[in-house]
PDB file of C-alpha atoms in Angstrom:
ATOM      1  CA  MET A   1      -5.157  -6.566 105.198  1.00  0.00           C
ATOM      2  CA  ARG A   2      -3.698  -8.636 108.063  1.00  0.00           C
ATOM      3  CA  THR A   3      -6.479  -9.458 110.708  1.00  0.00           C
ATOM      4  CA  ALA A   4      -5.491 -10.146 114.339  1.00  0.00           C
ATOM      5  CA  ILE A   5      -8.031 -12.001 116.460  1.00  0.00           C
ATOM      6  CA  VAL A   6      -7.830 -12.345 120.333  1.00  0.00           C
ATOM      7  CA  VAL A   7     -10.018 -14.915 121.977  1.00  0.00           C
ATOM      8  CA  VAL A   8      -9.720 -14.706 125.800  1.00  0.00           C
ATOM      9  CA  ALA A   9     -12.738 -16.722 127.381  1.00  0.00           C
ATOM     10  CA  LEU A  10     -15.555 -15.655 125.118  1.00  0.00           C
ATOM     11  CA  ILE A  11     -13.791 -12.238 124.207  1.00  0.00           C
ATOM     12  CA  CYS A  12     -12.888 -11.891 120.395  1.00  0.00           C
ATOM     13  CA  VAL A  13     -11.428  -8.298 119.664  1.00  0.00           C
ATOM     14  CA  ALA A  14     -10.515  -8.253 116.107  1.00  0.00           C
ATOM     15  CA  VAL A  15      -8.998  -5.704 113.929  1.00  0.00           C
ATOM     16  CA  GLY A  16     -11.600  -4.833 111.397  1.00  0.00           C
ATOM     17  CA  SER A  17     -12.553  -1.989 108.917  1.00  0.00           C
ATOM     18  CA  THR A  18     -16.112  -1.091 110.249  1.00  0.00           C
ATOM     19  CA  ALA A  19     -15.338   1.372 112.982  1.00  0.00           C
ATOM     20  CA  ALA A  20     -14.697   5.000 112.072  1.00  0.00           C
ATOM     21  CA  LEU A  21     -12.379   7.369 113.886  1.00  0.00           C
ATOM     22  CA  ALA A  22     -14.457   9.732 115.785  1.00  0.00           C
ATOM     23  CA  ALA A  23     -13.483  13.497 115.620  1.00  0.00           C
ATOM     24  CA  ASP A  24     -13.133  15.244 119.029  1.00  0.00           C
ATOM     25  CA  ARG A  25     -16.198  17.071 120.116  1.00  0.00           C
ATOM     26  CA  THR A  26     -16.520  20.223 121.725  1.00  0.00           C
ATOM     27  CA  HIS A  27     -17.974  19.888 125.182  1.00  0.00           C
ATOM     28  CA  SER A  28     -19.987  22.764 126.695  1.00  0.00           C
ATOM     29  CA  ALA A  29     -21.219  23.416 130.105  1.00  0.00           C
ATOM     30  CA  GLY A  30     -24.017  25.864 128.824  1.00  0.00           C
ATOM     31  CA  SER A  31     -22.661  29.092 130.808  1.00  0.00           C
ATOM     32  CA  THR A  32     -21.949  32.404 129.145  1.00  0.00           C
ATOM     33  CA  THR A  33     -19.783  35.351 130.143  1.00  0.00           C
ATOM     34  CA  GLY A  34     -21.302  38.258 132.075  1.00  0.00           C
ATOM     35  CA  ALA A  35     -21.373  40.679 134.786  1.00  0.00           C
ATOM     36  CA  GLY A  36     -19.088  38.905 137.725  1.00  0.00           C
ATOM     37  CA  SER A  37     -17.650  36.337 135.497  1.00  0.00           C
ATOM     38  CA  PRO A  38     -13.963  35.483 136.099  1.00  0.00           C
ATOM     39  CA  SER A  39     -11.425  36.973 133.409  1.00  0.00           C
ATOM     40  CA  SER A  40      -9.703  34.572 130.710  1.00  0.00           C
ATOM     41  CA  GLU A  41      -6.667  34.729 132.982  1.00  0.00           C
ATOM     42  CA  GLN A  42      -8.374  33.685 136.224  1.00  0.00           C
ATOM     43  CA  LEU A  43      -9.995  30.853 134.161  1.00  0.00           C
ATOM     44  CA  GLU A  44      -6.949  29.717 132.795  1.00  0.00           C
ATOM     45  CA  GLN A  45      -5.091  29.641 136.266  1.00  0.00           C
ATOM     46  CA  ALA A  46      -8.382  27.735 137.639  1.00  0.00           C
ATOM     47  CA  VAL A  47      -8.376  25.195 135.142  1.00  0.00           C
ATOM     48  CA  GLU A  48      -4.648  24.717 135.359  1.00  0.00           C
ATOM     49  CA  ARG A  49      -5.145  24.078 139.312  1.00  0.00           C
ATOM     50  CA  ARG A  50      -7.802  21.485 138.528  1.00  0.00           C
ATOM     51  CA  LEU A  51      -5.685  19.548 135.938  1.00  0.00           C
ATOM     52  CA  HIS A  52      -2.536  19.767 138.145  1.00  0.00           C
ATOM     53  CA  GLN A  53      -4.453  17.844 140.940  1.00  0.00           C
ATOM     54  CA  ASP A  54      -3.719  14.705 138.610  1.00  0.00           C
ATOM     55  CA  ARG A  55      -0.110  14.053 137.839  1.00  0.00           C
ATOM     56  CA  ALA A  56      -0.948  12.591 134.329  1.00  0.00           C
ATOM     57  CA  LEU A  57      -2.604  15.891 133.419  1.00  0.00           C
ATOM     58  CA  ARG A  58       0.083  18.400 134.486  1.00  0.00           C
ATOM     59  CA  GLY A  59       1.684  18.603 131.075  1.00  0.00           C
ATOM     60  CA  LEU A  60      -1.294  19.990 129.274  1.00  0.00           C
ATOM     61  CA  GLU A  61      -1.436  23.432 128.116  1.00  0.00           C
ATOM     62  CA  VAL A  62      -4.487  25.605 128.800  1.00  0.00           C
ATOM     63  CA  SER A  63      -5.602  28.522 126.481  1.00  0.00           C
ATOM     64  CA  VAL A  64      -8.684  30.674 127.176  1.00  0.00           C
ATOM     65  CA  ALA A  65     -10.690  32.975 124.950  1.00  0.00           C
ATOM     66  CA  ARG A  66     -13.597  34.497 126.952  1.00  0.00           C
ATOM     67  CA  ASN A  67     -15.095  31.390 128.603  1.00  0.00           C
ATOM     68  CA  ASP A  68     -13.806  28.994 125.908  1.00  0.00           C
ATOM     69  CA  VAL A  69     -11.042  26.664 127.045  1.00  0.00           C
ATOM     70  CA  THR A  70      -8.626  24.701 124.680  1.00  0.00           C
ATOM     71  CA  LEU A  71      -6.597  22.040 126.142  1.00  0.00           C
ATOM     72  CA  THR A  72      -3.564  20.821 124.209  1.00  0.00           C
ATOM     73  CA  GLY A  73      -0.718  18.293 124.698  1.00  0.00           C
ATOM     74  CA  TYR A  74      -0.375  14.655 125.142  1.00  0.00           C
ATOM     75  CA  VAL A  75      -1.781  12.029 127.440  1.00  0.00           C
ATOM     76  CA  GLN A  76      -1.273   8.201 127.672  1.00  0.00           C
ATOM     77  CA  SER A  77      -4.989   6.876 127.455  1.00  0.00           C
ATOM     78  CA  LEU A  78      -8.518   8.161 126.506  1.00  0.00           C
ATOM     79  CA  TRP A  79      -9.445   7.894 130.090  1.00  0.00           C
ATOM     80  CA  GLU A  80      -6.978  10.623 130.792  1.00  0.00           C
ATOM     81  CA  LYS A  81      -8.100  12.757 127.961  1.00  0.00           C
ATOM     82  CA  ASN A  82     -11.776  12.553 129.017  1.00  0.00           C
ATOM     83  CA  GLU A  83     -10.889  13.357 132.709  1.00  0.00           C
ATOM     84  CA  ALA A  84      -9.099  16.536 131.652  1.00  0.00           C
ATOM     85  CA  GLN A  85     -12.112  17.682 129.694  1.00  0.00           C
ATOM     86  CA  ARG A  86     -14.353  16.769 132.763  1.00  0.00           C
ATOM     87  CA  ARG A  87     -12.076  18.697 135.118  1.00  0.00           C
ATOM     88  CA  ALA A  88     -12.042  21.641 132.976  1.00  0.00           C
ATOM     89  CA  LEU A  89     -15.737  21.667 132.576  1.00  0.00           C
ATOM     90  CA  ASP A  90     -16.184  21.565 136.420  1.00  0.00           C
ATOM     91  CA  VAL A  91     -14.363  24.969 136.837  1.00  0.00           C
ATOM     92  CA  ARG A  92     -17.066  27.589 137.400  1.00  0.00           C
ATOM     93  CA  GLY A  93     -17.371  30.073 134.407  1.00  0.00           C
ATOM     94  CA  VAL A  94     -16.166  27.704 131.805  1.00  0.00           C
ATOM     95  CA  GLY A  95     -18.542  27.577 128.798  1.00  0.00           C
ATOM     96  CA  ASN A  96     -16.881  25.134 126.200  1.00  0.00           C
ATOM     97  CA  VAL A  97     -14.059  22.890 126.191  1.00  0.00           C
ATOM     98  CA  VAL A  98     -12.246  22.312 123.153  1.00  0.00           C
ATOM     99  CA  SER A  99      -9.897  19.205 122.930  1.00  0.00           C
ATOM    100  CA  ALA A 100      -6.773  19.221 121.091  1.00  0.00           C
ATOM    101  CA  ILE A 101      -5.058  16.426 123.174  1.00  0.00           C
ATOM    102  CA  ASP A 102      -3.511  13.755 121.595  1.00  0.00           C
ATOM    103  CA  VAL A 103      -3.403  10.185 122.709  1.00  0.00           C
ATOM    104  CA  PRO A 104      -0.497   7.976 121.359  1.00  0.00           C
ATOM    105  CA  VAL A 105      -1.761   5.553 118.844  1.00  0.00           C
ATOM    106  CA  GLY A 106      -1.002   2.008 119.576  1.00  0.00           C
ATOM    107  CA  GLU A 107      -0.862  -1.015 117.430  1.00  0.00           C
ATOM    108  CA  ASP A 108      -4.111  -2.678 116.946  1.00  0.00           C
ATOM    109  CA  GLN A 109      -3.127  -6.116 118.124  1.00  0.00           C
ATOM    110  CA  ARG A 110      -1.435  -5.113 121.232  1.00  0.00           C
ATOM    111  CA  ILE A 111      -4.606  -2.789 122.158  1.00  0.00           C
ATOM    112  CA  ALA A 112      -6.893  -5.978 121.293  1.00  0.00           C
ATOM    113  CA  ASP A 113      -4.703  -8.054 123.731  1.00  0.00           C
ATOM    114  CA  GLU A 114      -5.100  -5.651 126.446  1.00  0.00           C
ATOM    115  CA  VAL A 115      -8.969  -5.043 125.958  1.00  0.00           C
ATOM    116  CA  GLY A 116      -9.398  -8.702 126.123  1.00  0.00           C
ATOM    117  CA  LYS A 117      -7.458  -8.752 129.468  1.00  0.00           C
ATOM    118  CA  ALA A 118      -9.354  -5.863 130.867  1.00  0.00           C
ATOM    119  CA  ILE A 119     -12.589  -7.610 130.026  1.00  0.00           C
ATOM    120  CA  VAL A 120     -11.931 -10.845 131.551  1.00  0.00           C
ATOM    121  CA  ARG A 121     -10.419  -9.279 134.715  1.00  0.00           C
ATOM    122  CA  TYR A 122     -13.698  -7.155 135.157  1.00  0.00           C
ATOM    123  CA  PRO A 123     -15.071  -9.117 138.242  1.00  0.00           C
ATOM    124  CA  PHE A 124     -18.441  -8.791 137.290  1.00  0.00           C
ATOM    125  CA  TYR A 125     -18.232 -10.442 133.819  1.00  0.00           C
ATOM    126  CA  THR A 126     -19.558 -14.027 134.159  1.00  0.00           C
ATOM    127  CA  ILE A 127     -20.813 -16.977 132.253  1.00  0.00           C
ATOM    128  CA  TRP A 128     -24.141 -15.186 131.849  1.00  0.00           C
ATOM    129  CA  ASP A 129     -22.738 -12.279 129.910  1.00  0.00           C
ATOM    130  CA  GLU A 130     -21.248 -12.211 126.416  1.00  0.00           C
ATOM    131  CA  ILE A 131     -19.179  -9.370 124.899  1.00  0.00           C
ATOM    132  CA  GLY A 132     -17.220  -9.475 121.660  1.00  0.00           C
ATOM    133  CA  GLY A 133     -15.809  -6.527 119.550  1.00  0.00           C
ATOM    134  CA  ARG A 134     -13.100  -5.408 117.281  1.00  0.00           C
ATOM    135  CA  VAL A 135     -10.151  -2.775 117.305  1.00  0.00           C
ATOM    136  CA  ASP A 136      -9.705  -0.599 114.218  1.00  0.00           C
ATOM    137  CA  SER A 137      -7.161   2.259 114.256  1.00  0.00           C
ATOM    138  CA  GLY A 138      -7.287   2.520 118.002  1.00  0.00           C
ATOM    139  CA  ILE A 139     -11.168   2.679 118.059  1.00  0.00           C
ATOM    140  CA  VAL A 140     -12.548  -0.230 120.196  1.00  0.00           C
ATOM    141  CA  THR A 141     -16.032  -1.327 119.256  1.00  0.00           C
ATOM    142  CA  LEU A 142     -17.919  -3.426 122.016  1.00  0.00           C
ATOM    143  CA  SER A 143     -21.061  -5.421 121.358  1.00  0.00           C
ATOM    144  CA  GLY A 144     -22.838  -7.961 123.526  1.00  0.00           C
ATOM    145  CA  ARG A 145     -25.348  -8.729 126.225  1.00  0.00           C
ATOM    146  CA  VAL A 146     -25.035  -8.438 130.034  1.00  0.00           C
ATOM    147  CA  THR A 147     -27.185  -9.333 133.066  1.00  0.00           C
ATOM    148  CA  PRO A 148     -28.969  -6.503 134.879  1.00  0.00           C
ATOM    149  CA  GLY A 149     -28.151  -5.110 138.428  1.00  0.00           C
ATOM    150  CA  ARG A 150     -25.135  -3.141 137.581  1.00  0.00           C
ATOM    151  CA  ASP A 151     -24.175  -0.506 134.975  1.00  0.00           C
ATOM    152  CA  LYS A 152     -21.673  -2.978 133.384  1.00  0.00           C
ATOM    153  CA  ALA A 153     -21.520  -0.998 130.163  1.00  0.00           C
ATOM    154  CA  ARG A 154     -20.281   2.089 131.904  1.00  0.00           C
ATOM    155  CA  GLU A 155     -17.905   0.118 134.093  1.00  0.00           C
ATOM    156  CA  LEU A 156     -16.351  -1.640 131.076  1.00  0.00           C
ATOM    157  CA  PHE A 157     -16.153   1.574 129.175  1.00  0.00           C
ATOM    158  CA  GLU A 158     -13.791   3.122 132.160  1.00  0.00           C
ATOM    159  CA  ARG A 159     -11.604  -0.046 132.030  1.00  0.00           C
ATOM    160  CA  ILE A 160     -11.254   0.118 128.302  1.00  0.00           C
ATOM    161  CA  ALA A 161     -10.745   3.873 128.114  1.00  0.00           C
ATOM    162  CA  LYS A 162      -7.591   3.372 130.469  1.00  0.00           C
ATOM    163  CA  VAL A 163      -5.835   0.729 127.909  1.00  0.00           C
ATOM    164  CA  PRO A 164      -3.006   2.695 126.443  1.00  0.00           C
ATOM    165  CA  GLY A 165      -3.319   3.443 122.712  1.00  0.00           C
ATOM    166  CA  VAL A 166      -7.111   3.475 122.724  1.00  0.00           C
ATOM    167  CA  GLN A 167      -8.325   6.440 120.648  1.00  0.00           C
ATOM    168  CA  GLY A 168     -12.246   5.867 121.407  1.00  0.00           C
ATOM    169  CA  VAL A 169     -14.640   3.377 122.836  1.00  0.00           C
ATOM    170  CA  GLU A 170     -18.047   2.751 120.756  1.00  0.00           C
ATOM    171  CA  MET A 171     -20.408   0.724 123.096  1.00  0.00           C
ATOM    172  CA  ASP A 172     -23.272  -1.565 121.857  1.00  0.00           C
ATOM    173  CA  ILE A 173     -24.151  -3.562 124.964  1.00  0.00           C
ATOM    174  CA  ARG A 174     -27.679  -4.468 125.778  1.00  0.00           C
ATOM    175  CA  VAL A 175     -28.911  -5.454 129.351  1.00  0.00           C
ATOM    176  CA  LEU A 176     -30.924  -8.520 129.585  1.00  0.00           C
ATOM    177  CA  SER A 177     -34.323  -8.997 130.896  1.00  0.00           C
ATOM    178  CA  PRO A 178     -34.312  -8.309 134.842  1.00  0.00           C
ATOM    179  CA  SER A 179     -37.152 -10.704 135.307  1.00  0.00           C
ATOM    180  CA  SER A 180     -37.080 -13.286 138.276  1.00  0.00           C
ATOM    181  CA  GLY A 181     -38.092 -16.051 135.940  1.00  0.00           C
ATOM    182  CA  ASP A 182     -34.720 -15.480 134.141  1.00  0.00           C
ATOM    183  CA  ALA A 183     -32.766 -15.373 137.325  1.00  0.00           C
ATOM    184  CA  ARG A 184     -34.420 -18.761 138.403  1.00  0.00           C
ATOM    185  CA  ILE A 185     -33.383 -20.327 135.203  1.00  0.00           C
ATOM    186  CA  ARG A 186     -29.850 -19.300 135.674  1.00  0.00           C
ATOM    187  CA  ARG A 187     -29.769 -20.830 139.138  1.00  0.00           C
ATOM    188  CA  LEU A 188     -31.164 -24.076 137.933  1.00  0.00           C
ATOM    189  CA  ILE A 189     -28.896 -24.272 134.880  1.00  0.00           C
ATOM    190  CA  ALA A 190     -25.953 -23.701 137.212  1.00  0.00           C
ATOM    191  CA  ARG A 191     -26.870 -26.350 139.515  1.00  0.00           C
ATOM    192  CA  ARG A 192     -27.562 -29.038 136.682  1.00  0.00           C
ATOM    193  CA  LEU A 193     -24.196 -28.305 134.949  1.00  0.00           C
ATOM    194  CA  VAL A 194     -22.045 -28.488 137.924  1.00  0.00           C
ATOM    195  CA  THR A 195     -23.600 -31.924 138.660  1.00  0.00           C
ATOM    196  CA  SER A 196     -22.964 -33.232 135.193  1.00  0.00           C
ATOM    197  CA  SER A 197     -20.026 -35.232 134.714  1.00  0.00           C
ATOM    198  CA  HIS A 198     -19.217 -33.314 131.508  1.00  0.00           C
ATOM    199  CA  PHE A 199     -19.102 -30.105 133.122  1.00  0.00           C
ATOM    200  CA  GLU A 200     -18.168 -30.248 136.877  1.00  0.00           C
ATOM    201  CA  ARG A 201     -14.705 -29.279 136.000  1.00  0.00           C
ATOM    202  CA  PHE A 202     -15.862 -25.743 135.352  1.00  0.00           C
ATOM    203  CA  ARG A 203     -17.403 -25.358 138.912  1.00  0.00           C
ATOM    204  CA  THR A 204     -14.808 -22.994 140.061  1.00  0.00           C
ATOM    205  CA  MET A 205     -14.047 -21.336 136.723  1.00  0.00           C
ATOM    206  CA  ARG A 206     -15.410 -17.695 136.692  1.00  0.00           C
ATOM    207  CA  ASN A 207     -15.117 -17.331 133.082  1.00  0.00           C
ATOM    208  CA  PRO A 208     -15.237 -20.799 131.115  1.00  0.00           C
ATOM    209  CA  PRO A 209     -14.905 -20.956 127.250  1.00  0.00           C
ATOM    210  CA  PHE A 210     -18.735 -21.008 127.032  1.00  0.00           C
ATOM    211  CA  HIS A 211     -21.464 -18.319 127.888  1.00  0.00           C
ATOM    212  CA  ILE A 212     -25.176 -18.977 128.586  1.00  0.00           C
ATOM    213  CA  ILE A 213     -27.487 -16.062 127.594  1.00  0.00           C
ATOM    214  CA  VAL A 214     -30.941 -16.200 129.213  1.00  0.00           C
ATOM    215  CA  ASN A 215     -33.452 -13.578 127.984  1.00  0.00           C
ATOM    216  CA  HIS A 216     -37.155 -13.983 128.496  1.00  0.00           C
ATOM    217  CA  SER A 217     -36.905 -17.876 129.089  1.00  0.00           C
ATOM    218  CA  ILE A 218     -34.978 -18.155 125.704  1.00  0.00           C
ATOM    219  CA  VAL A 219     -31.482 -19.439 126.210  1.00  0.00           C
ATOM    220  CA  THR A 220     -28.620 -19.020 123.813  1.00  0.00           C
ATOM    221  CA  LEU A 221     -25.310 -21.093 124.152  1.00  0.00           C
ATOM    222  CA  ILE A 222     -22.240 -19.346 122.813  1.00  0.00           C
ATOM    223  CA  GLY A 223     -18.684 -20.205 122.710  1.00  0.00           C
ATOM    224  CA  TYR A 224     -16.657 -23.417 122.838  1.00  0.00           C
ATOM    225  CA  VAL A 225     -16.717 -26.911 124.290  1.00  0.00           C
ATOM    226  CA  GLN A 226     -14.310 -29.708 123.979  1.00  0.00           C
ATOM    227  CA  SER A 227     -16.175 -32.020 121.796  1.00  0.00           C
ATOM    228  CA  GLU A 228     -19.462 -32.542 119.926  1.00  0.00           C
ATOM    229  CA  ILE A 229     -20.697 -34.826 122.706  1.00  0.00           C
ATOM    230  CA  GLU A 230     -20.260 -31.984 125.247  1.00  0.00           C
ATOM    231  CA  ARG A 231     -22.093 -29.695 122.610  1.00  0.00           C
ATOM    232  CA  ILE A 232     -25.118 -31.977 122.507  1.00  0.00           C
ATOM    233  CA  GLU A 233     -24.970 -32.715 126.323  1.00  0.00           C
ATOM    234  CA  MET A 234     -25.178 -29.059 127.213  1.00  0.00           C
ATOM    235  CA  GLN A 235     -28.073 -28.286 124.894  1.00  0.00           C
ATOM    236  CA  ARG A 236     -29.865 -31.447 126.572  1.00  0.00           C
ATOM    237  CA  VAL A 237     -29.263 -30.228 130.075  1.00  0.00           C
ATOM    238  CA  VAL A 238     -30.390 -26.611 129.318  1.00  0.00           C
ATOM    239  CA  ALA A 239     -33.244 -27.669 127.404  1.00  0.00           C
ATOM    240  CA  GLN A 240     -34.557 -29.896 130.194  1.00  0.00           C
ATOM    241  CA  THR A 241     -34.404 -27.069 132.807  1.00  0.00           C
ATOM    242  CA  PRO A 242     -37.831 -25.879 134.164  1.00  0.00           C
ATOM    243  CA  GLY A 243     -38.823 -22.765 132.526  1.00  0.00           C
ATOM    244  CA  VAL A 244     -36.659 -22.736 129.548  1.00  0.00           C
ATOM    245  CA  LEU A 245     -38.807 -22.123 126.385  1.00  0.00           C
ATOM    246  CA  ARG A 246     -36.283 -22.585 123.724  1.00  0.00           C
ATOM    247  CA  VAL A 247     -32.480 -23.286 123.291  1.00  0.00           C
ATOM    248  CA  GLU A 248     -30.347 -21.627 120.524  1.00  0.00           C
ATOM    249  CA  ASN A 249     -27.111 -23.544 120.311  1.00  0.00           C
ATOM    250  CA  GLN A 250     -24.307 -21.665 118.726  1.00  0.00           C
ATOM    251  CA  LEU A 251     -21.468 -23.594 120.667  1.00  0.00           C
ATOM    252  CA  GLN A 252     -18.521 -24.746 118.742  1.00  0.00           C
ATOM    253  CA  ALA A 253     -16.824 -28.039 119.309  1.00  0.00           C
ATOM    254  CA  LEU A 254     -12.913 -28.023 119.496  1.00  0.00           C
ATOM    255  CA  THR A 255     -11.191 -30.494 117.156  1.00  0.00           C
ATOM    256  CA  LEU A 256      -8.498 -32.057 119.117  1.00  0.00           C
ATOM    257  CA  GLU A 257      -5.930 -33.791 116.926  1.00  0.00           C
ATOM    258  CA  SER A 258      -4.175 -36.999 118.246  1.00  0.00           C
ATOM    259  CA  GLU A 259      -0.119 -36.865 118.389  1.00  0.00           C
ATOM    260  CA  THR A 260       1.179 -39.246 115.889  1.00  0.00           C
TER     261      THR A 260
END
């Protein structure tokens, strides 16, 4: 099997074989038909009006049996598919929404490239977060750790779901400790790094090739540096930062070959 790997900052999105294609689920609003409930024809018209408010959803077909709505057709992204289901469920009187909506399947390498770009362009993805993942048959699986303060997993899900060709998104992203001690360690490490002659060039870079994960005063270094000297120097700088209990150095030194 041909494996495609994308590395953008610390984003590694690879075609793998571990993600399974999830079947479409039936979404339920928990309502039932009864006296005063709209007719099937009224529900169909109401759902169609809600869908037509979004140009991307106007081509979908709606069928109703009692209060069960079935959506069929094609959209360009998983986000549009989920949005169609959400809009249908918002209609008063709808009980269940069955999705028979298809999203065109994209080539995994292209999806991986676009997923990497979407994550790196996310304005709140920083040196203090790390996210990795894979793409298999259009299913994107993301894992990693992010700083607290925002619902980064939800915001990233929205970005990834809008990538054309994505069939599903599985998230395994953990939120790091919200402790003030960890926040203080991050500030101290940042000050020490930008004053080091080895790392001052990264002063204005939002997403350098390495990431620093601080959790309960334990620091994990992940990613790439230019040389073995830089790898050792970063560990020294971080280990000497007040409050750090332990440093786990997973940095890799890039091998630079001289031209002959």
